[in-house]
Amino acid sequence: MSDRYPTSTAEEREEAVEAASLAVQRGDLVVIPTDTVYGVGADAFDPAAVRGLLAAKGRGREMPPPVLVSATTTLDALATRVPAWARALVEEFWPGPLTLVCHQQTSLQWDLGDTRGTVAVRMPDHDVALEVLERTGPLAVSSANKTGMPAATDADQAEEMLGDAVAVVVDAGESPGGEASTIIDCTATPGRVLRRGALSLDRLNEVLEPLGATITDEG
């Protein structure tokens, strides 16, 4: 069973963040809150931990997890050939419920699955998640649920589905968003929506139209 940490006081929060960070360093899985839904995370640069994450969810290598970061500047450490219109979306919506699929830096020593040379990156708008990420560096994070089940929006749901597979559950109450992030493919122009989520196509294009760019919806 996992160890569960509340975050209702400053002392509890520090203990929770430290426990999650140490678990990640050991190669274990952790459940953390985000601004959308709860996530299950692993060190993005630990292939065994990422394999464990996929196994815990019942997913194969054909569904690689996104990577969460604590700063917009980390995007350029992980991705290359990021188009100007994608940077405009980062400026407007990060931190927030927007995931960008970009060409990954070829120098990265990691194995997230069958990514076909891409990486999906997001900066969450959640203080506890950002505190964990600041200590761990980029985390491979997927929604905290078994594949095919609804995403967990609180620690109880996450622990019920994944408790045996994770070392630490950070409990920050109900997710403020409750809806998954919108995923955009930035490897082609025009960009396209790969998954509809918290940000609507209209809202995204409001930002892009002054730049002469638009995003299409393949959904």
XYZ file of N, CA, C and O in Angstrom:
876
model
N 0.837 -1.203 0.000
C 0.000 0.000 0.000
C 0.874 1.256 0.000
O 1.995 1.249 0.466
N 0.305 2.319 -0.504
C 1.033 3.587 -0.593
C 0.908 4.366 0.709
O 0.003 4.155 1.508
N 1.858 5.276 0.923
C 1.780 6.220 2.027
C 1.062 7.468 1.533
O 1.385 7.999 0.471
N 0.113 7.944 2.322
C -0.701 9.092 1.910
C -0.371 10.307 2.761
O -0.271 10.207 3.978
N -0.215 11.444 2.099
C 0.192 12.665 2.780
C -0.801 13.787 2.513
O -1.015 14.169 1.360
N -1.395 14.362 3.563
C -2.262 15.522 3.394
C -1.424 16.778 3.154
O -0.204 16.787 3.372
N -2.091 17.847 2.726
C -1.364 19.097 2.439
C -2.108 20.318 2.986
O -1.978 21.412 2.458
N -2.863 20.128 4.062
C -3.726 21.207 4.545
C -2.983 22.277 5.325
O -3.481 23.393 5.474
N -1.790 21.963 5.833
C -0.975 22.970 6.517
C 0.368 23.068 5.807
O 0.746 22.190 5.034
N 1.109 24.130 6.102
C 2.418 24.315 5.487
C 3.363 23.172 5.846
O 4.140 22.695 5.001
N 3.278 22.699 7.096
C 4.141 21.604 7.526
C 3.773 20.308 6.812
O 4.654 19.568 6.351
N 2.479 20.026 6.715
C 2.041 18.819 6.002
C 2.453 18.870 4.541
O 2.902 17.869 3.971
N 2.296 20.040 3.945
C 2.631 20.192 2.522
C 4.110 19.950 2.266
O 4.484 19.254 1.325
N 4.955 20.498 3.124
C 6.396 20.285 2.980
C 6.733 18.807 3.110
O 7.541 18.264 2.340
N 6.107 18.142 4.078
C 6.357 16.708 4.271
C 5.897 15.919 3.046
O 6.575 14.977 2.605
N 4.748 16.292 2.488
C 4.213 15.593 1.325
C 5.111 15.774 0.106
O 5.414 14.818 -0.622
N 5.534 17.011 -0.138
C 6.391 17.298 -1.292
C 7.722 16.564 -1.155
O 8.227 15.984 -2.130
N 8.286 16.577 0.047
C 9.559 15.890 0.279
C 9.415 14.386 0.079
O 10.272 13.739 -0.550
N 8.330 13.814 0.586
C 8.116 12.367 0.443
C 7.958 11.982 -1.025
O 8.521 10.969 -1.481
N 7.209 12.785 -1.759
C 7.022 12.492 -3.184
C 8.338 12.619 -3.938
O 8.666 11.776 -4.797
N 9.115 13.644 -3.619
C 10.393 13.854 -4.305
C 11.354 12.696 -4.053
O 12.013 12.205 -4.979
N 11.440 12.262 -2.807
C 12.333 11.156 -2.464
C 11.883 9.861 -3.133
O 12.711 9.067 -3.601
N 10.567 9.644 -3.209
C 10.049 8.444 -3.867
C 10.431 8.433 -5.346
O 10.835 7.390 -5.894
N 10.311 9.583 -5.997
C 10.692 9.679 -7.410
C 12.172 9.367 -7.581
O 12.567 8.624 -8.505
N 12.999 9.905 -6.695
C 14.447 9.649 -6.779
C 14.769 8.171 -6.609
O 15.750 7.676 -7.178
N 13.938 7.452 -5.849
C 14.134 6.007 -5.655
C 13.647 5.200 -6.845
O 13.842 3.985 -6.896
N 12.975 5.843 -7.770
C 12.423 5.119 -8.914
C 11.010 4.643 -8.702
O 10.496 3.840 -9.500
N 10.356 5.144 -7.645
C 8.977 4.735 -7.355
C 7.976 5.637 -8.075
O 8.320 6.710 -8.576
N 6.721 5.205 -8.073
C 5.628 5.993 -8.626
C 4.972 6.813 -7.527
O 4.899 6.385 -6.376
N 4.468 7.992 -7.895
C 3.776 8.857 -6.952
C 2.488 9.362 -7.584
O 2.393 9.497 -8.804
N 1.500 9.636 -6.758
C 0.269 10.304 -7.196
C 0.335 11.741 -6.716
O 0.572 11.991 -5.524
N 0.163 12.674 -7.644
C 0.197 14.097 -7.285
C -1.046 14.795 -7.829
O -1.605 14.386 -8.848
N -1.471 15.863 -7.155
C -2.590 16.652 -7.671
C -2.099 17.545 -8.802
O -0.930 17.934 -8.835
N -2.987 17.862 -9.731
C -2.693 18.901 -10.723
C -3.934 19.777 -10.854
O -4.947 19.552 -10.192
N -3.851 20.762 -11.727
C -4.976 21.672 -11.937
C -6.092 21.040 -12.748
O -7.197 21.575 -12.795
N -5.818 19.913 -13.405
C -6.848 19.253 -14.216
C -7.404 18.049 -13.455
O -8.490 18.109 -12.906
N -6.660 16.952 -13.433
C -7.032 15.758 -12.675
C -5.789 15.284 -11.921
O -4.700 15.812 -12.111
N -5.961 14.308 -11.043
C -4.796 13.745 -10.365
C -3.949 12.967 -11.362
O -4.464 12.384 -12.312
N -2.620 12.993 -11.126
C -1.707 12.304 -12.021
C -0.875 11.278 -11.284
O -0.619 11.408 -10.079
N -0.435 10.252 -12.015
C 0.545 9.307 -11.491
C 1.848 9.581 -12.219
O 1.876 9.672 -13.449
N 2.909 9.787 -11.436
C 4.140 10.266 -12.022
C 5.341 9.393 -11.721
O 5.377 8.643 -10.745
N 6.355 9.516 -12.603
C 7.623 8.813 -12.463
C 8.716 9.700 -13.035
O 8.454 10.585 -13.857
N 9.940 9.459 -12.618
C 11.084 10.182 -13.172
C 11.130 9.943 -14.683
O 11.263 8.809 -15.140
N 11.031 11.025 -15.459
C 10.984 10.886 -16.917
C 12.267 10.283 -17.483
O 12.260 9.718 -18.587
N 13.370 10.380 -16.735
C 14.658 9.888 -17.218
C 15.013 8.516 -16.644
O 16.152 8.073 -16.768
N 14.037 7.846 -16.021
C 14.227 6.508 -15.460
C 13.350 5.535 -16.253
O 12.156 5.415 -15.971
N 13.920 4.835 -17.251
C 13.098 3.966 -18.104
C 12.311 2.912 -17.330
O 11.166 2.616 -17.673
N 12.917 2.356 -16.278
C 12.213 1.329 -15.495
C 11.006 1.928 -14.788
O 9.940 1.299 -14.707
N 11.164 3.146 -14.270
C 10.051 3.798 -13.596
C 8.928 4.113 -14.585
O 7.744 3.955 -14.260
N 9.284 4.553 -15.785
C 8.265 4.840 -16.798
C 7.549 3.556 -17.203
O 6.320 3.548 -17.376
N 8.290 2.469 -17.339
C 7.646 1.179 -17.642
C 6.672 0.799 -16.529
O 5.578 0.279 -16.786
N 7.073 1.066 -15.285
C 6.194 0.785 -14.156
C 4.929 1.615 -14.201
O 3.843 1.140 -13.855
N 5.062 2.871 -14.625
C 3.894 3.747 -14.745
C 2.911 3.188 -15.776
O 1.705 3.101 -15.523
N 3.437 2.815 -16.943
C 2.561 2.267 -17.989
C 1.898 0.968 -17.521
O 0.711 0.744 -17.778
N 2.671 0.137 -16.819
C 2.111 -1.127 -16.328
C 1.022 -0.879 -15.292
O -0.013 -1.565 -15.283
N 1.237 0.101 -14.408
C 0.246 0.402 -13.374
C -1.078 0.830 -13.986
O -2.155 0.505 -13.468
N -1.001 1.554 -15.080
C -2.216 2.015 -15.749
C -2.802 0.969 -16.687
O -3.938 1.112 -17.147
N -2.035 -0.068 -17.008
C -2.493 -1.061 -17.973
C -2.356 -0.561 -19.400
O -3.160 -0.901 -20.268
N -1.310 0.261 -19.643
C -1.066 0.821 -20.969
C 0.196 0.236 -21.564
O 1.096 -0.191 -20.852
N 0.274 0.250 -22.892
C 1.463 -0.220 -23.581
C 2.339 0.938 -24.021
O 2.013 2.109 -23.830
N 3.451 0.596 -24.641
C 4.413 1.597 -25.104
C 3.849 2.498 -26.196
O 4.379 3.569 -26.464
N 2.755 2.048 -26.822
C 2.163 2.861 -27.883
C 1.429 4.086 -27.349
O 0.993 4.942 -28.118
N 1.306 4.192 -26.024
C 0.650 5.352 -25.402
C 1.603 5.990 -24.396
O 1.398 5.901 -23.180
N 2.664 6.637 -24.865
C 3.643 7.231 -23.944
C 3.045 8.362 -23.122
O 2.168 9.089 -23.599
N 3.523 8.523 -21.891
C 2.962 9.563 -21.016
C 3.495 10.945 -21.370
O 4.614 11.085 -21.883
N 2.721 11.989 -21.087
C 3.232 13.354 -21.197
C 4.279 13.628 -20.121
O 4.427 12.864 -19.163
N 4.983 14.741 -20.284
C 5.991 15.160 -19.315
C 5.559 16.495 -18.725
O 5.251 17.443 -19.456
N 5.502 16.566 -17.391
C 5.176 17.814 -16.707
C 6.457 18.520 -16.289
O 7.419 17.875 -15.860
N 6.454 19.846 -16.413
C 7.627 20.660 -16.079
C 7.202 21.790 -15.146
O 6.022 22.139 -15.056
N 8.194 22.388 -14.472
C 7.901 23.431 -13.498
C 8.145 24.835 -14.032
O 7.864 25.817 -13.337
N 8.662 24.951 -15.262
C 8.959 26.268 -15.826
C 8.804 26.225 -17.338
O 9.104 25.205 -17.970
N 8.359 27.326 -17.917
C 8.195 27.384 -19.381
C 9.538 27.218 -20.082
O 9.588 26.685 -21.195
N 10.617 27.655 -19.461
C 11.931 27.566 -20.096
C 12.378 26.124 -20.312
O 13.221 25.858 -21.178
N 11.813 25.190 -19.550
C 12.194 23.782 -19.701
C 11.736 23.226 -21.040
O 12.275 22.226 -21.513
N 10.748 23.856 -21.670
C 10.267 23.376 -22.966
C 11.413 23.237 -23.953
O 11.515 22.241 -24.672
N 12.309 24.223 -23.989
C 13.396 24.187 -24.959
C 14.478 23.173 -24.595
O 15.281 22.804 -25.452
N 14.501 22.726 -23.345
C 15.425 21.662 -22.969
C 14.931 20.292 -23.438
O 15.730 19.367 -23.629
N 13.615 20.183 -23.624
C 13.017 18.903 -24.003
C 12.610 18.838 -25.469
O 12.555 17.751 -26.060
N 12.297 19.999 -26.055
C 11.723 20.029 -27.404
C 12.548 20.914 -28.323
O 13.261 21.829 -27.880
N 12.430 20.645 -29.616
C 13.125 21.440 -30.621
C 12.150 21.800 -31.740
O 11.080 21.195 -31.863
N 12.504 22.791 -32.517
C 11.667 23.252 -33.637
C 10.251 23.612 -33.164
O 9.254 23.293 -33.819
N 10.172 24.284 -32.017
C 8.872 24.716 -31.498
C 8.422 25.932 -32.300
O 9.108 26.952 -32.310
N 7.291 25.872 -32.993
C 6.868 26.998 -33.839
C 6.468 28.213 -33.018
O 6.091 28.098 -31.840
N 6.538 29.377 -33.646
C 6.224 30.629 -32.951
C 4.802 30.633 -32.425
O 4.531 31.160 -31.331
N 3.868 30.052 -33.175
C 2.477 30.055 -32.713
C 2.313 29.208 -31.446
O 1.499 29.530 -30.580
N 3.113 28.132 -31.327
C 3.052 27.312 -30.113
C 3.603 28.085 -28.919
O 3.091 27.987 -27.806
N 4.635 28.876 -29.157
C 5.183 29.698 -28.072
C 4.170 30.742 -27.607
O 4.114 31.084 -26.425
N 3.367 31.238 -28.536
C 2.316 32.183 -28.157
C 1.293 31.514 -27.242
O 0.801 32.128 -26.284
N 0.983 30.242 -27.506
C 0.057 29.505 -26.641
C 0.676 29.262 -25.264
O -0.016 29.347 -24.241
N 1.968 28.964 -25.233
C 2.661 28.785 -23.954
C 2.588 30.067 -23.130
O 2.296 30.048 -21.924
N 2.839 31.186 -23.784
C 2.820 32.464 -23.078
C 1.442 32.771 -22.494
O 1.319 33.313 -21.395
N 0.404 32.356 -23.208
C -0.967 32.656 -22.777
C -1.495 31.643 -21.763
O -2.200 32.008 -20.819
N -1.163 30.364 -21.928
C -1.873 29.315 -21.192
C -1.015 28.499 -20.234
O -1.543 27.601 -19.577
N 0.276 28.752 -20.150
C 1.101 28.059 -19.150
C 1.407 28.988 -17.995
O 1.730 30.153 -18.237
N 1.322 28.525 -16.763
C 0.842 27.199 -16.399
C -0.659 27.066 -16.642
O -1.399 28.035 -16.461
N -1.073 25.862 -17.058
C -2.487 25.655 -17.333
C -2.746 24.371 -18.089
O -1.838 23.560 -18.316
N -4.013 24.150 -18.494
C -4.451 22.867 -19.051
C -4.183 22.715 -20.550
O -5.068 22.393 -21.324
N -2.934 22.956 -20.946
C -2.543 22.845 -22.353
C -1.305 21.962 -22.464
O -0.266 22.262 -21.865
N -1.421 20.880 -23.243
C -0.303 19.978 -23.505
C 0.114 20.126 -24.960
O -0.727 20.057 -25.861
N 1.411 20.337 -25.180
C 1.940 20.523 -26.528
C 2.776 19.314 -26.921
O 3.711 18.931 -26.202
N 2.456 18.709 -28.056
C 3.260 17.617 -28.609
C 4.246 18.223 -29.599
O 3.853 18.800 -30.613
N 5.538 18.108 -29.265
C 6.598 18.736 -30.055
C 7.632 17.695 -30.480
O 7.657 16.572 -29.966
N 8.506 18.084 -31.410
C 9.676 17.263 -31.713
C 10.583 17.274 -30.490
O 10.870 18.334 -29.937
N 11.039 16.082 -30.065
C 11.875 16.055 -28.869
C 13.341 16.304 -29.232
O 13.774 16.053 -30.350
N 14.076 16.825 -28.250
C 15.512 16.990 -28.422
C 16.155 15.612 -28.605
O 15.937 14.703 -27.815
N 16.943 15.472 -29.648
C 17.522 14.156 -29.950
C 18.552 13.719 -28.919
O 18.880 12.539 -28.830
N 19.051 14.661 -28.133
C 20.086 14.324 -27.149
C 19.533 13.720 -25.868
O 20.302 13.246 -25.030
N 18.223 13.715 -25.706
C 17.637 13.249 -24.450
C 17.852 11.747 -24.259
O 17.567 10.945 -25.146
N 18.342 11.402 -23.073
C 18.563 9.997 -22.727
C 17.376 9.502 -21.898
O 17.405 9.494 -20.677
N 16.314 9.121 -22.577
C 15.154 8.611 -21.874
C 14.390 7.667 -22.787
O 14.700 7.540 -23.973
N 13.391 6.997 -22.241
C 12.543 6.092 -23.010
C 11.135 6.183 -22.454
O 10.798 5.555 -21.454
N 10.302 7.003 -23.098
C 8.926 7.197 -22.656
C 7.958 6.240 -23.339
O 6.771 6.234 -23.023
N 8.473 5.448 -24.288
C 7.612 4.578 -25.080
C 7.793 4.892 -26.550
O 8.799 5.477 -26.973
N 6.805 4.505 -27.346
C 6.883 4.708 -28.793
C 6.437 6.128 -29.136
O 5.302 6.370 -29.553
N 7.347 7.082 -28.967
C 7.005 8.496 -29.124
C 7.158 8.993 -30.556
O 6.750 10.101 -30.871
N 7.810 8.194 -31.417
C 8.082 8.616 -32.797
C 8.792 9.973 -32.834
O 8.497 10.827 -33.665
N 9.714 10.149 -31.908
C 10.521 11.358 -31.907
C 9.830 12.590 -31.374
O 10.294 13.709 -31.614
N 8.744 12.408 -30.657
C 8.018 13.552 -30.103
C 7.984 13.475 -28.580
O 8.291 12.444 -27.980
N 7.609 14.584 -27.967
C 7.384 14.625 -26.528
C 6.190 15.536 -26.270
O 6.052 16.582 -26.902
N 5.318 15.120 -25.366
C 4.161 15.923 -24.961
C 4.508 16.613 -23.649
O 4.862 15.950 -22.670
N 4.432 17.949 -23.617
C 4.906 18.730 -22.468
C 3.789 19.632 -21.947
O 3.041 20.228 -22.721
N 3.725 19.740 -20.609
C 2.747 20.642 -19.983
C 3.319 21.191 -18.687
O 4.058 20.504 -17.982
N 2.965 22.430 -18.382
C 3.269 23.033 -17.088
C 1.961 23.209 -16.340
O 1.118 24.026 -16.728
N 1.738 22.440 -15.274
C 0.457 22.498 -14.569
C 0.327 23.750 -13.710
O 1.318 24.282 -13.210
N -0.893 24.206 -13.526
C -1.174 25.384 -12.706
C -1.640 24.924 -11.332
O -2.788 25.110 -10.943
N -0.727 24.302 -10.596
C -1.054 23.790 -9.260
C 0.193 23.899 -8.401
O 1.238 23.320 -8.730
N 0.092 24.642 -7.294
C 1.269 24.945 -6.484
C 1.970 23.700 -5.958
O 3.204 23.625 -5.954
N 1.200 22.709 -5.507
C 1.822 21.505 -4.948
C 2.550 20.735 -6.049
O 3.693 20.289 -5.863
N 1.907 20.579 -7.193
C 2.558 19.886 -8.303
C 3.841 20.597 -8.711
O 4.881 19.963 -8.950
N 3.795 21.924 -8.775
C 4.986 22.682 -9.179
C 6.107 22.552 -8.153
O 7.287 22.468 -8.519
N 5.749 22.496 -6.879
C 6.777 22.317 -5.842
C 7.463 20.960 -5.993
O 8.690 20.859 -5.854
N 6.688 19.931 -6.276
C 7.283 18.606 -6.498
C 8.198 18.650 -7.723
O 9.340 18.174 -7.685
N 7.709 19.222 -8.813
C 8.476 19.262 -10.064
C 9.768 20.065 -9.919
O 10.776 19.736 -10.547
N 9.731 21.117 -9.108
C 10.945 21.911 -8.897
C 12.041 21.076 -8.248
O 13.231 21.308 -8.483
N 11.644 20.088 -7.471
C 12.641 19.253 -6.779
C 13.047 18.037 -7.604
O 14.177 17.572 -7.499
N 12.126 17.536 -8.399
C 12.402 16.287 -9.123
C 12.920 16.519 -10.531
O 13.561 15.636 -11.110
N 12.630 17.669 -11.115
C 12.829 17.830 -12.547
C 11.644 17.238 -13.295
O 10.632 16.847 -12.685
N 11.717 17.177 -14.626
C 10.574 16.711 -15.424
C 10.089 15.325 -15.000
O 10.887 14.408 -14.789
N 8.775 15.199 -14.872
C 8.156 13.917 -14.529
C 7.275 13.429 -15.667
O 6.546 14.218 -16.275
N 7.366 12.137 -15.949
C 6.378 11.503 -16.811
C 5.114 11.335 -15.986
O 5.143 10.681 -14.941
N 4.027 11.963 -16.417
C 2.794 11.966 -15.625
C 1.604 11.673 -16.521
O 1.409 12.336 -17.546
N 0.826 10.689 -16.123
C -0.420 10.380 -16.808
C -1.553 10.451 -15.798
O -1.309 10.465 -14.587
N -2.772 10.529 -16.270
C -3.900 10.611 -15.336
C -3.903 9.400 -14.405
O -3.595 8.277 -14.811
N -4.245 9.649 -13.143
C -4.158 8.619 -12.106
C -5.388 7.721 -12.142
O -6.323 7.874 -11.357
N -5.369 6.806 -13.090
C -6.481 5.865 -13.236
C -6.007 4.673 -14.049
O -4.990 4.739 -14.742
N -6.751 3.594 -13.957
C -6.534 2.476 -14.866
C -7.062 2.865 -16.244
O -8.082 3.561 -16.368
N -6.387 2.428 -17.282
C -6.813 2.753 -18.638
C -8.253 2.293 -18.872
O -8.619 1.173 -18.520
N -9.070 3.186 -19.411
C -10.472 2.890 -19.654
C -11.389 3.332 -18.547
O -12.611 3.362 -18.724
N -10.820 3.702 -17.389
C -11.615 4.194 -16.270
C -11.568 5.722 -16.257
O -10.652 6.329 -16.797
N -12.549 6.376 -15.621
C -12.513 7.843 -15.529
C -11.273 8.308 -14.770
O -10.809 7.646 -13.836
N -10.736 9.450 -15.158
C -9.573 10.003 -14.468
C -9.938 10.385 -13.040
O -11.029 10.889 -12.776
N -9.017 10.156 -12.123
C -9.256 10.471 -10.710
C -9.233 11.978 -10.492
O -8.329 12.669 -10.950
N -10.224 12.477 -9.781
C -10.262 13.907 -9.444
C -10.030 14.145 -7.952
O -10.088 15.275 -7.495
N -9.757 13.081 -7.198
C -9.330 13.235 -5.808
C -8.434 12.058 -5.438
O -8.298 11.090 -6.189
N -7.815 12.174 -4.279
C -6.840 11.168 -3.868
C -7.492 9.814 -3.606
O -6.875 8.765 -3.831
N -8.734 9.805 -3.119
C -9.422 8.540 -2.859
C -9.548 7.712 -4.137
O -9.255 6.510 -4.151
N -10.006 8.358 -5.207
C -10.173 7.643 -6.473
C -8.836 7.129 -6.994
O -8.728 5.995 -7.477
N -7.803 7.969 -6.902
C -6.483 7.569 -7.388
C -5.949 6.385 -6.593
O -5.429 5.419 -7.164
N -6.089 6.447 -5.277
C -5.568 5.374 -4.436
C -6.340 4.077 -4.652
O -5.761 2.990 -4.633
N -7.627 4.195 -4.885
C -8.441 3.000 -5.118
C -7.978 2.253 -6.364
O -7.916 1.024 -6.390
N -7.625 3.015 -7.414
C -7.230 2.384 -8.673
C -5.763 1.995 -8.724
O -5.395 0.999 -9.349
N -4.896 2.773 -8.060
C -3.457 2.597 -8.250
C -2.687 2.356 -6.960
O -1.463 2.240 -6.996
N -3.374 2.289 -5.834
C -2.706 2.263 -4.539
C -1.586 1.252 -4.410
O -0.532 1.553 -3.840
N -1.773 0.049 -4.928
C -0.755 -0.998 -4.780
C 0.498 -0.706 -5.597
O 1.569 -1.245 -5.313
N 0.371 0.135 -6.619
C 1.493 0.370 -7.536
C 2.309 1.604 -7.181
O 3.418 1.768 -7.683
N 1.758 2.483 -6.329
C 2.438 3.755 -6.047
C 2.955 3.781 -4.614
O 2.388 3.151 -3.723
N 4.059 4.524 -4.417
C 4.669 4.603 -3.095
C 4.072 5.721 -2.257
O 3.932 5.586 -1.039
N 3.729 6.827 -2.906
C 3.261 8.019 -2.195
C 2.046 8.595 -2.907
O 2.036 8.699 -4.138
N 1.031 8.959 -2.119
C -0.131 9.686 -2.632
C -0.180 11.032 -1.933
O -0.267 11.105 -0.702
N -0.090 12.106 -2.713
C -0.191 13.462 -2.170
C -1.643 13.917 -2.304
O -2.175 13.989 -3.411
N -2.284 14.196 -1.175
C -3.712 14.522 -1.138
C -3.891 16.024 -0.961
O -3.618 16.575 0.100
N -4.355 16.679 -2.029
C -4.628 18.124 -1.953
C -6.101 18.419 -2.196
O -6.455 19.500 -2.675
N -6.959 17.452 -1.872
C -8.383 17.667 -2.039
C -8.838 17.486 -3.478
O -8.121 16.939 -4.316
N -10.042 17.937 -3.749
C -10.631 17.792 -5.082
C -9.850 18.602 -6.112
O -9.411 19.718 -5.851
N -9.676 18.023 -7.300
C -9.005 18.759 -8.374
C -9.807 20.001 -8.728
O -11.022 19.918 -8.917
N -9.155 21.153 -8.857
C -9.896 22.376 -9.178
C -10.477 22.382 -10.580
O -11.498 23.012 -10.832
N -9.828 21.656 -11.494
C -10.313 21.645 -12.878
C -11.264 20.495 -13.152
O -12.407 20.694 -13.533
N -10.779 19.285 -12.946
C -11.604 18.102 -13.146
C -11.738 17.663 -14.587
O -12.350 16.643 -14.869
N -11.162 18.428 -15.510
C -11.211 18.078 -16.927
C -9.788 18.022 -17.442
O -8.951 18.851 -17.103
N -9.511 17.026 -18.276
C -8.157 16.827 -18.773
C -7.694 17.998 -19.630
O -8.498 18.794 -20.132
N -6.386 18.100 -19.816
C -5.828 19.173 -20.639
C -6.157 18.960 -22.112
O -6.393 17.834 -22.555
N -6.155 20.043 -22.843
C -6.268 19.985 -24.296
C -4.888 19.680 -24.863
O -3.896 20.291 -24.463
N -4.817 18.709 -25.779
C -3.536 18.324 -26.372
C -3.468 18.826 -27.802
O -4.375 18.557 -28.607
N -2.381 19.550 -28.127
C -2.181 20.116 -29.451
C -0.937 19.513 -30.091
O 0.118 19.436 -29.455
N -1.050 19.106 -31.346
C 0.097 18.641 -32.124
C 0.795 19.855 -32.727
O 0.226 20.552 -33.578
N 2.031 20.094 -32.275
C 2.808 21.241 -32.763
C 3.872 20.824 -33.780
O 4.723 21.631 -34.148
N 3.834 19.576 -34.225
C 4.866 19.099 -35.148
C 4.511 19.388 -36.598
O 5.304 19.108 -37.489
N 3.336 19.912 -36.843
C 2.921 20.259 -38.206
C 2.210 21.602 -38.163
O 1.749 22.049 -37.123
N 2.154 22.261 -39.319
C 1.419 23.518 -39.439
C 0.369 23.356 -40.531
O 0.704 22.953 -41.638
N -0.908 23.642 -40.236
C -1.384 24.160 -38.945
C -1.373 23.097 -37.852
O -1.395 21.898 -38.136
N -1.342 23.560 -36.609
C -1.456 22.636 -35.494
C -2.841 22.033 -35.444
O -3.785 22.541 -36.063
N -2.972 20.937 -34.725
C -4.291 20.309 -34.636
C -4.526 19.777 -33.235
O -3.593 19.421 -32.521
N -5.790 19.725 -32.869
C -6.187 19.208 -31.567
C -6.146 17.680 -31.613
O -6.803 17.057 -32.446
N -5.346 17.085 -30.728
C -5.301 15.627 -30.623
C -6.278 15.107 -29.577
O -6.742 13.979 -29.679
N -6.545 15.931 -28.562
C -7.546 15.574 -27.547
C -8.233 16.839 -27.082
O -7.591 17.794 -26.678
N -9.550 16.848 -27.160
C -10.303 17.977 -26.623
C -10.245 17.952 -25.103
O -10.262 16.892 -24.495
N -10.185 19.136 -24.518
C -10.081 19.201 -23.061
C -10.540 20.537 -22.533
O -11.468 21.157 -23.068
N -9.856 20.987 -21.485
C -10.308 22.170 -20.745
C -10.257 23.454 -21.569
O -11.032 24.375 -21.315
N -9.367 23.528 -22.540
C -9.281 24.717 -23.399
C -9.970 24.440 -24.731
O -9.629 23.482 -25.426
N -10.919 25.285 -25.099
C -11.668 25.080 -26.343
C -10.846 25.526 -27.544
O -9.920 26.341 -27.443
N -11.208 25.001 -28.699
C -10.560 25.391 -29.951
C -10.732 26.884 -30.191
O -9.787 27.569 -30.612
N -11.897 27.415 -29.901
C -12.140 28.847 -30.099
C -11.213 29.688 -29.223
O -10.679 30.702 -29.675
N -11.023 29.258 -27.979
C -10.160 30.012 -27.067
C -8.716 30.002 -27.567
O -8.019 31.027 -27.512
N -8.256 28.867 -28.052
C -6.893 28.773 -28.580
C -6.722 29.663 -29.812
O -5.732 30.387 -29.947
N -7.703 29.617 -30.695
C -7.581 30.383 -31.939
C -7.724 31.895 -31.720
O -7.243 32.686 -32.532
N -8.369 32.282 -30.634
C -8.403 33.711 -30.280
C -6.992 34.268 -30.129
O -6.709 35.406 -30.498
N -6.116 33.450 -29.562
C -4.726 33.863 -29.363
C -3.951 33.835 -30.679
O -3.093 34.687 -30.927
N -4.274 32.861 -31.536
C -3.467 32.647 -32.733
C -3.872 33.496 -33.927
O -3.024 33.821 -34.777
N -5.137 33.857 -34.026
C -5.599 34.570 -35.220
C -4.850 35.883 -35.473
O -4.519 36.184 -36.629
N -4.513 36.670 -34.442
C -3.714 37.890 -34.707
C -2.343 37.585 -35.298
O -1.714 38.448 -35.905
N -1.867 36.330 -35.107
C -0.566 35.924 -35.654
C -0.691 35.305 -37.044
O 0.305 34.904 -37.646
N -1.929 35.236 -37.544
C -2.158 34.614 -38.843
C -2.096 33.106 -38.803
O -1.862 32.449 -39.845
N -2.310 32.516 -37.628
C -2.258 31.060 -37.464
C -3.592 30.566 -36.925
O -4.349 31.319 -36.294
N -3.876 29.301 -37.169
C -5.074 28.664 -36.622
C -4.751 27.216 -36.279
O -3.779 26.650 -36.793
N -5.588 26.646 -35.435
C -5.500 25.226 -35.091
C -6.758 24.548 -35.607
O -7.845 25.104 -35.530
N -6.609 23.352 -36.136
C -7.747 22.574 -36.608
C -8.089 21.501 -35.575
O -7.284 21.176 -34.717
N -9.284 20.981 -35.689
C -9.762 19.963 -34.737
C -10.001 18.677 -35.495
O -10.888 18.577 -36.341
N -9.181 17.674 -35.166
C -9.357 16.381 -35.850
C -10.325 15.484 -35.104
O -10.654 14.406 -35.532
N -10.807 15.990 -33.922
C -11.669 15.156 -33.082
C -13.068 15.039 -33.636
O -13.489 15.741 -34.522
